[in-house]
Coordinates of C-alpha atoms in Angstrom, one line a residue:
M1 CA 23.3 14.8 5.2
Q2 CA 20.3 12.8 4.4
V3 CA 20.3 9.0 3.1
S4 CA 17.2 7.7 1.6
S5 CA 18.0 3.9 2.5
I6 CA 20.7 2.0 4.7
Q7 CA 21.3 -1.6 5.3
V8 CA 22.8 -2.0 8.5
P9 CA 24.8 -5.5 8.3
T10 CA 23.2 -8.1 10.6
P11 CA 25.4 -10.1 12.6
G12 CA 24.9 -14.1 12.8
A13 CA 22.1 -15.9 10.8
D14 CA 19.6 -16.0 13.7
A15 CA 19.2 -12.3 13.7
T16 CA 18.1 -12.4 10.0
T17 CA 15.3 -15.2 10.6
V18 CA 12.7 -12.7 11.6
L19 CA 9.5 -14.5 9.9
K20 CA 9.4 -18.1 10.2
V21 CA 6.9 -19.5 8.0
R22 CA 5.1 -22.9 9.1
P23 CA 2.5 -25.1 7.2
R24 CA -0.5 -23.3 9.0
E25 CA 1.0 -20.4 10.5
V26 CA 3.5 -17.7 10.4
A27 CA 5.7 -16.8 13.6
F28 CA 7.9 -13.5 14.3
G29 CA 10.2 -12.6 17.2
K30 CA 9.2 -10.0 19.3
F31 CA 11.0 -6.9 19.6
S32 CA 11.1 -3.9 22.0
V33 CA 12.0 -0.3 21.5
Q34 CA 13.0 1.7 25.1
V35 CA 13.7 5.2 25.3
V36 CA 17.4 5.7 26.4
S37 CA 17.2 9.7 26.9
G38 CA 14.7 12.4 26.1
P39 CA 11.4 13.5 28.1
D40 CA 10.0 10.0 28.1
Q41 CA 13.3 8.3 29.5
G42 CA 12.6 4.6 30.8
A43 CA 9.4 4.3 28.6
V44 CA 9.5 0.8 26.8
Q45 CA 7.3 -0.9 24.5
V46 CA 7.1 -4.5 23.2
A47 CA 5.4 -5.2 19.9
D48 CA 2.7 -7.8 20.0
S49 CA 2.2 -7.6 16.4
P50 CA 4.9 -7.4 13.1
E51 CA 4.6 -3.5 13.2
L52 CA 5.4 -1.0 16.1
S53 CA 4.6 2.7 15.3
I54 CA 6.2 5.6 17.1
G55 CA 4.8 9.4 17.5
T56 CA 3.1 11.9 19.7
A57 CA -0.2 10.8 18.7
A58 CA -2.4 8.8 20.9
G59 CA -2.9 6.1 18.2
N60 CA 0.8 5.0 18.0
H61 CA 2.1 1.8 20.2
L62 CA 4.9 4.0 21.6
V63 CA 3.5 7.3 22.4
L64 CA 6.3 10.1 23.0
T65 CA 5.8 13.6 24.5
D66 CA 9.1 15.2 22.8
P67 CA 7.6 17.9 21.1
S68 CA 10.5 17.6 18.4
V69 CA 8.8 14.3 17.6
S70 CA 6.1 14.3 14.7
R71 CA 2.5 12.8 15.4
H72 CA 3.4 9.9 13.2
H73 CA 7.2 9.8 13.4
C74 CA 8.1 6.4 12.3
V75 CA 7.4 2.5 12.2
I76 CA 9.3 -0.6 12.7
T77 CA 7.9 -3.7 10.7
A78 CA 9.1 -7.1 10.9
T79 CA 10.0 -8.3 7.2
P80 CA 11.3 -11.4 5.6
K81 CA 14.5 -9.5 5.4
G82 CA 14.7 -8.2 8.8
Y83 CA 13.3 -5.5 11.0
L84 CA 12.7 -2.2 8.7
L85 CA 12.6 0.8 10.4
R86 CA 10.9 3.5 8.1
D87 CA 10.6 7.3 8.6
L88 CA 6.8 8.6 7.9
D89 CA 7.6 12.3 6.5
S90 CA 8.4 13.3 10.1
T91 CA 9.7 16.9 10.4
N92 CA 12.9 16.0 12.1
G93 CA 13.7 12.5 10.5
I94 CA 15.6 9.7 11.9
M95 CA 19.2 9.8 13.0
L96 CA 21.0 6.4 12.8
G97 CA 24.8 6.2 12.9
G98 CA 25.3 9.9 12.4
F99 CA 23.0 10.0 9.3
R100 CA 19.8 11.1 8.8
V101 CA 18.0 8.3 7.0
E102 CA 14.2 7.4 5.6
T103 CA 14.6 3.5 5.8
A104 CA 17.0 1.2 7.6
Y105 CA 17.3 -2.5 8.5
L106 CA 18.0 -2.6 12.3
T107 CA 19.9 -5.1 14.1
P108 CA 19.4 -6.1 17.9
G109 CA 20.8 -3.3 20.0
A110 CA 20.7 -0.6 17.7
T111 CA 20.0 3.0 18.8
F112 CA 18.5 5.6 16.7
G113 CA 17.4 9.0 17.3
V114 CA 13.9 10.7 16.7
G115 CA 13.6 14.6 17.6
Q116 CA 15.1 15.0 20.8
T117 CA 14.9 11.3 22.0
L118 CA 17.1 8.4 21.7
L119 CA 15.7 5.0 21.5
H120 CA 17.3 1.4 22.0
F121 CA 16.1 -1.1 19.8
D122 CA 16.3 -5.4 20.5
H123 CA 14.6 -8.2 19.5
L124 CA 13.4 -10.9 21.9
P125 CA 14.4 -14.2 20.1
E126 CA 12.6 -16.3 22.9
E127 CA 9.3 -14.7 22.4
E128 CA 7.2 -15.3 19.5
V129 CA 3.8 -13.8 18.1
R130 CA 1.9 -16.4 15.8
E131 CA -0.5 -15.8 13.4
P132 CA -2.5 -18.2 11.5
L133 CA -2.4 -18.6 7.5
G134 CA -5.3 -19.4 5.4
D135 CA -5.6 -22.5 3.5
A136 CA -7.6 -21.3 0.5
E137 CA -5.5 -20.2 -2.8
L138 CA -8.6 -18.0 -3.9
S139 CA -10.7 -16.0 -1.6
G140 CA -13.5 -14.7 -3.7
R141 CA -11.6 -13.0 -6.7
V142 CA -8.7 -12.5 -4.6
L143 CA -5.9 -15.0 -5.7
G144 CA -2.8 -15.9 -3.9
Q145 CA -0.7 -18.6 -2.1
S146 CA 2.2 -16.6 -0.8
T147 CA 2.6 -16.5 3.1
A148 CA 1.7 -12.6 2.5
M149 CA -1.6 -13.2 1.0
R150 CA -2.7 -16.4 3.1
R151 CA -1.9 -14.0 6.2
L152 CA -4.8 -11.8 4.7
F153 CA -6.7 -14.8 3.9
A154 CA -6.8 -16.0 7.8
M155 CA -8.1 -12.5 8.6
I156 CA -10.9 -12.1 6.3
P157 CA -13.6 -14.2 7.7
R158 CA -13.1 -12.5 11.2
I159 CA -13.0 -9.1 9.8
A160 CA -16.2 -9.5 7.4
A161 CA -18.3 -11.0 10.3
S162 CA -17.9 -7.7 11.9
D163 CA -19.2 -4.4 11.0
A164 CA -15.9 -2.3 12.1
T165 CA -14.7 0.3 9.8
V166 CA -11.7 -1.1 7.4
L167 CA -8.7 0.7 6.0
I168 CA -7.1 -1.2 3.1
E169 CA -3.6 -0.2 2.3
G170 CA -1.9 -1.0 -1.0
E171 CA 0.0 0.2 -4.0
T172 CA -2.2 1.1 -7.3
G173 CA -3.4 -1.9 -9.0
S174 CA -2.8 -4.5 -6.1
G175 CA -6.0 -5.2 -5.6
K176 CA -7.6 -3.5 -2.4
G177 CA -11.2 -3.1 -4.4
L178 CA -11.2 -6.6 -4.6
L179 CA -10.4 -7.2 -1.2
A180 CA -13.2 -4.8 0.0
E181 CA -15.5 -6.7 -2.3
V182 CA -14.6 -9.9 -0.6
L183 CA -15.0 -8.7 2.9
H184 CA -18.5 -7.7 1.9
Q185 CA -19.4 -10.9 -0.1
Q186 CA -18.5 -12.6 3.2
S187 CA -20.2 -10.2 5.6
P188 CA -23.6 -10.4 7.0
R189 CA -24.5 -7.5 4.4
A190 CA -24.0 -9.5 1.5
A191 CA -27.1 -9.3 0.1
G192 CA -27.1 -5.5 0.2
P193 CA -25.6 -3.2 -2.2
F194 CA -21.8 -2.6 -2.6
V195 CA -21.4 0.8 -3.8
V196 CA -17.9 1.9 -4.7
I197 CA -17.0 6.0 -4.7
D198 CA -13.4 6.9 -6.1
C199 CA -12.6 9.7 -4.5
G200 CA -9.6 10.6 -6.8
A201 CA -11.9 10.2 -10.2
I202 CA -14.8 12.2 -9.2
P203 CA -14.7 16.1 -10.1
P204 CA -13.9 17.8 -6.7
T205 CA -17.2 20.0 -7.3
L206 CA -19.6 16.8 -7.4
I207 CA -17.9 14.5 -4.7
E208 CA -20.2 15.8 -2.0
A209 CA -23.3 15.2 -4.1
E210 CA -22.1 12.0 -4.9
L211 CA -21.4 11.0 -1.3
F212 CA -24.5 12.7 0.4
G213 CA -26.9 13.3 -2.5
H214 CA -29.1 16.2 -3.1
V215 CA -32.5 18.0 -3.2
K216 CA -34.1 19.2 -6.2
G217 CA -32.7 22.7 -6.7
A218 CA -29.9 22.5 -4.6
F219 CA -27.6 23.8 -6.9
T220 CA -27.5 24.7 -10.9
G221 CA -28.4 21.3 -12.8
A222 CA -30.1 20.0 -9.9
L223 CA -33.1 19.2 -11.6
Q224 CA -34.3 16.4 -9.3
A225 CA -33.7 14.7 -6.0
R226 CA -30.9 12.2 -5.9
A227 CA -29.8 9.9 -3.3
G228 CA -26.0 9.5 -2.5
A229 CA -23.7 6.7 -2.0
F230 CA -24.6 6.2 1.8
E231 CA -28.2 6.3 1.0
A232 CA -27.9 3.9 -2.1
A233 CA -25.7 1.5 -0.1
R234 CA -28.6 1.2 2.9
G235 CA -28.0 -2.3 4.2
G236 CA -24.9 -3.0 2.4
T237 CA -21.1 -1.4 2.1
V238 CA -19.5 1.5 0.9
L239 CA -15.8 1.6 -0.5
L240 CA -14.5 4.7 -0.3
D241 CA -11.8 4.4 -2.7
E242 CA -8.4 6.3 -2.6
I243 CA -9.8 8.2 0.4
G244 CA -6.3 10.0 0.6
E245 CA -7.4 12.1 -2.3
L246 CA -10.5 13.5 -0.5
R247 CA -10.5 17.2 -0.5
L248 CA -9.4 18.6 2.9
D249 CA -12.4 20.8 3.3
L250 CA -14.9 17.8 3.0
Q251 CA -13.2 15.5 5.4
P252 CA -15.1 17.2 8.2
K253 CA -18.3 16.4 6.7
L254 CA -17.3 12.9 6.0
L255 CA -16.1 12.6 9.5
R256 CA -19.4 14.1 11.1
A257 CA -21.3 11.4 9.0
L258 CA -19.3 8.7 10.3
E259 CA -19.6 9.8 14.0
E260 CA -23.2 10.6 14.1
R261 CA -24.2 7.4 11.5
S262 CA -26.6 10.0 9.7
I263 CA -26.2 12.3 6.6
R264 CA -28.2 15.3 5.2
R265 CA -28.5 15.7 1.5
I266 CA -27.3 19.1 0.0
G267 CA -30.1 21.5 0.3
S268 CA -32.0 19.7 3.0
L269 CA -32.2 20.1 6.8
D270 CA -33.6 16.8 7.4
T271 CA -31.1 13.9 8.4
V272 CA -31.1 10.2 7.2
P273 CA -30.0 7.7 9.2
L274 CA -26.8 5.4 8.0
D275 CA -27.1 1.6 7.7
V276 CA -23.9 1.0 6.0
R277 CA -20.5 -0.5 6.3
I278 CA -17.8 1.6 5.8
I279 CA -14.4 0.3 3.8
A280 CA -11.9 2.9 2.9
A281 CA -9.0 2.0 0.7
T282 CA -5.9 4.4 -0.2
N283 CA -2.3 3.8 -2.1
R284 CA -0.8 6.3 0.4
D285 CA 0.2 5.8 4.2
L286 CA -2.3 8.3 5.4
R287 CA 0.3 8.7 8.6
Q288 CA 2.4 10.4 6.3
E289 CA -0.8 12.5 5.1
V290 CA -1.5 13.6 8.3
N291 CA 2.0 14.7 8.9
R292 CA 2.0 16.8 5.9
G293 CA -1.3 18.4 6.9
T294 CA -3.3 17.2 4.1
F295 CA -5.3 14.5 5.8
R296 CA -7.3 15.1 9.0
S297 CA -6.0 12.9 12.1
D298 CA -9.4 12.5 13.5
L299 CA -10.6 11.1 10.4
F300 CA -7.7 8.9 9.9
Y301 CA -8.2 7.5 13.4
R302 CA -12.1 7.0 12.8
L303 CA -11.1 5.2 9.6
N304 CA -8.0 3.2 11.2
V305 CA -10.3 0.7 13.2
V306 CA -9.0 -2.4 11.3
R307 CA -6.2 -2.0 8.9
L308 CA -4.9 -4.0 6.2
R309 CA -2.3 -3.9 3.9
V310 CA -2.3 -5.7 0.5
P311 CA 1.3 -6.6 -0.7
S312 CA 2.6 -5.4 -4.0
L313 CA 3.1 -8.2 -6.5
R314 CA 6.8 -7.8 -6.3
E315 CA 6.6 -8.7 -2.5
R316 CA 4.7 -12.0 -3.5
R317 CA 6.5 -13.3 -6.7
E318 CA 5.6 -16.7 -5.5
D319 CA 2.1 -15.8 -6.8
I320 CA 2.8 -14.9 -10.3
P321 CA 2.5 -18.3 -11.8
L322 CA -0.8 -19.0 -10.3
L323 CA -2.1 -15.3 -11.4
V324 CA -0.8 -15.7 -14.8
A325 CA -2.4 -19.3 -15.2
H326 CA -5.7 -18.0 -13.7
Y327 CA -5.9 -15.1 -16.2
Y328 CA -4.5 -17.1 -19.1
R329 CA -7.4 -19.8 -18.7
Q330 CA -9.7 -16.7 -18.8
F331 CA -8.7 -15.3 -22.0
A332 CA -7.6 -18.6 -24.3
D333 CA -10.6 -20.9 -23.2
R334 CA -8.9 -22.5 -20.1
A335 CA -5.9 -23.3 -21.9
D336 CA -2.4 -23.2 -19.9
P337 CA -0.1 -20.5 -20.4
P338 CA 3.1 -21.3 -22.4
A339 CA 6.0 -21.7 -19.9
E340 CA 8.2 -19.4 -21.5
L341 CA 5.5 -16.5 -20.9
V342 CA 5.3 -17.7 -17.2
E343 CA 9.4 -17.5 -16.9
R344 CA 9.4 -13.7 -18.4
L345 CA 6.6 -12.4 -16.4
I346 CA 8.2 -13.8 -13.0
H347 CA 11.1 -11.7 -13.6
H348 CA 9.3 -8.4 -14.4
D349 CA 8.8 -6.0 -11.3
W350 CA 5.3 -4.7 -12.0
P351 CA 4.9 -1.4 -11.1
G352 CA 1.4 -1.5 -11.6
N353 CA 1.2 -4.7 -9.7
V354 CA -1.8 -7.4 -10.6
R355 CA -3.9 -4.9 -12.8
E356 CA -0.8 -4.4 -15.1
L357 CA 0.0 -8.3 -15.1
R358 CA -3.7 -9.2 -16.1
S359 CA -3.2 -6.8 -19.1
A360 CA 0.2 -8.3 -19.9
V361 CA -1.6 -12.0 -20.0
E362 CA -4.3 -10.6 -22.1
R363 CA -2.2 -9.1 -24.3
A364 CA -0.1 -12.1 -24.7
V365 CA -3.3 -14.1 -25.8
L366 CA -4.4 -11.6 -28.0
T367 CA -1.0 -11.6 -30.1
G368 CA -0.2 -15.2 -29.7
D369 CA 3.3 -14.2 -28.8
P370 CA 4.7 -16.1 -25.7
A371 CA 8.0 -14.2 -26.0
L372 CA 6.8 -10.6 -24.9
G373 CA 9.2 -8.0 -23.9
E374 CA 9.1 -6.9 -20.1
G375 CA 5.9 -5.3 -18.9
G376 CA 4.1 -7.5 -21.2
V377 CA 4.4 -5.7 -24.5
A378 CA 6.6 -6.4 -27.7
G379 CA 10.0 -5.4 -26.8
P380 CA 10.7 -1.8 -27.9
R381 CA 12.0 -1.0 -31.2
E382 CA 15.8 -0.1 -31.5
G383 CA 16.4 3.5 -30.4
G384 CA 12.6 3.9 -29.1
D385 CA 11.1 4.6 -26.2
D386 CA 8.1 2.5 -25.9
E387 CA 8.6 1.5 -22.4
G388 CA 7.2 4.9 -21.4
A389 CA 4.6 5.4 -23.7
L390 CA 0.9 5.2 -23.2
R391 CA -0.7 2.1 -23.9
P392 CA -4.4 1.5 -25.0
D393 CA -5.5 -0.2 -21.6
D394 CA -4.0 3.1 -19.9
L395 CA -7.5 4.6 -21.0
E396 CA -9.4 2.1 -18.9
L397 CA -7.9 3.9 -15.8
S398 CA -8.5 7.0 -13.7
F399 CA -6.3 10.0 -15.0
R400 CA -4.2 9.5 -12.0
Q401 CA -3.7 5.8 -12.2
A402 CA -2.8 6.0 -15.7
K403 CA -0.6 8.7 -14.9
E404 CA 1.2 6.8 -12.0
R405 CA 1.7 3.7 -14.1
T406 CA 3.0 6.0 -17.0
V407 CA 5.3 7.5 -14.7
A408 CA 6.8 4.2 -13.1
R409 CA 7.4 2.9 -16.9
W410 CA 9.3 6.2 -17.5
E411 CA 11.3 5.7 -14.5
R412 CA 12.2 2.3 -15.0
A413 CA 13.1 2.9 -18.6
Y414 CA 15.6 5.9 -17.4
V415 CA 17.4 4.1 -14.7
K416 CA 18.0 1.4 -17.1
A417 CA 19.3 3.6 -19.7
L418 CA 21.3 5.6 -17.3
I419 CA 23.0 2.2 -15.8
R420 CA 23.5 1.4 -19.2
A421 CA 24.9 4.2 -20.4
N422 CA 27.6 4.1 -17.5
G423 CA 28.6 0.8 -18.2
G424 CA 26.7 -0.7 -15.2
N425 CA 28.4 1.6 -12.4
L426 CA 26.3 2.9 -9.8
S427 CA 28.4 5.7 -8.5
H428 CA 29.1 6.9 -12.2
A429 CA 25.4 6.6 -13.1
A430 CA 24.6 8.7 -9.8
R431 CA 26.7 11.3 -10.6
A432 CA 25.4 11.4 -14.4
G433 CA 22.0 11.7 -13.2
R434 CA 22.8 14.5 -10.7
M435 CA 20.9 12.0 -7.9
D436 CA 21.8 10.7 -4.5
R437 CA 23.3 7.2 -4.9
N438 CA 21.3 5.7 -2.0
H439 CA 18.2 7.0 -4.1
L440 CA 19.3 5.7 -7.2
R441 CA 20.3 2.3 -5.6
E442 CA 16.7 2.2 -4.2
L443 CA 15.1 3.0 -7.9
L444 CA 17.0 0.2 -9.4
R445 CA 16.0 -2.4 -6.5
R446 CA 12.3 -1.1 -7.0
H447 CA 12.6 -1.7 -10.8
G448 CA 14.5 -4.9 -10.8
V449 CA 17.7 -3.3 -12.3
T450 CA 21.1 -4.5 -11.4
A451 CA 24.5 -2.4 -11.0
N452 CA 27.8 -2.7 -10.5
E453 CA 28.3 -1.1 -6.5
S454 CA 32.0 -0.4 -7.1

């Protein structure tokens, strides 16, 4: 039996206080994972950051030799709700309390299985790891006052000053590209170009030429020589956006370019030295893609020198009023947003994140109607399905991004209608939708829909 998500009750208030926010810093209690049984019995790892990864690959914090454990098997993350255990699409999954789970909040003393290995989790309340918080609400074009964003702001100056490769993770629309731009603007390469390559939007037949360039006559249509992104960005930064979409057969060529710090144009034998800083961004967890065989592990390690995660908007709701005011003043000639609009937008789940919020505020200004429906559009007509329909601003996105946002809207409309049709009862709705109860609960949580658990 597989369970998508399980909440393990936490005994005592102290155990739930994982992240402690102070005026200029955030602290979390250290935690440890020990191998109780299996090939690596006795091995122990204490977390020195908010995340501890487990697997057989050398890049994990706790490296196991159990052949039934995946390369990147699972991670434990200190969150405001507790210590979250998450499966990374491993082959044999995680066993907890007799169930196979995808996510679970762990309590001190919990044991869980990965492959043939049994692990013991514990937290160390007497030991803390402290991280500084940035003071600014605005870092370049990235806006936020939440703890999650201030943690990012505190790291930006140090990371920007180096030339290290950065991997930025986050959902579509969360601001990964803006964060990459800030890193470039605050780096010693700020005077150089900032070149963006969207690996998910460029046709597969053209992406190699876009990255590396080509000589005249290299292929049909190559009427003249052309520099690729790496050459065009000389002295600056290249952002490989949605790197998880890069074709598997092109990944070795990119890896070779990063390792040798040189490229060859298509059709040429001459090498061109690279003088660029590489930033990659993705809306996927590349560790899961490595397990699935769709992303090369050696390329992942080469990109994962510094890893940043941009939180989704629903993880930092305290930033919504600040963002609404910022965008409203842009579109309404510095006017302040109506309180009713701010109140409504705070309670929406924003599957499209900051990009969707910005569009909603722009529509509010254009229509002059502060009483907008959820998502920033006029409320759906009686019996209509506007919530899942295509919107004009979807055409500003790539096909993949527009599809993801439309599917998220349809998904939210479906679970809302399913719960409503079953009188708000979660169990009845799960049976009617022929879906796992825990999966439906996760969808409801994601989209901010409430239901009766009885």
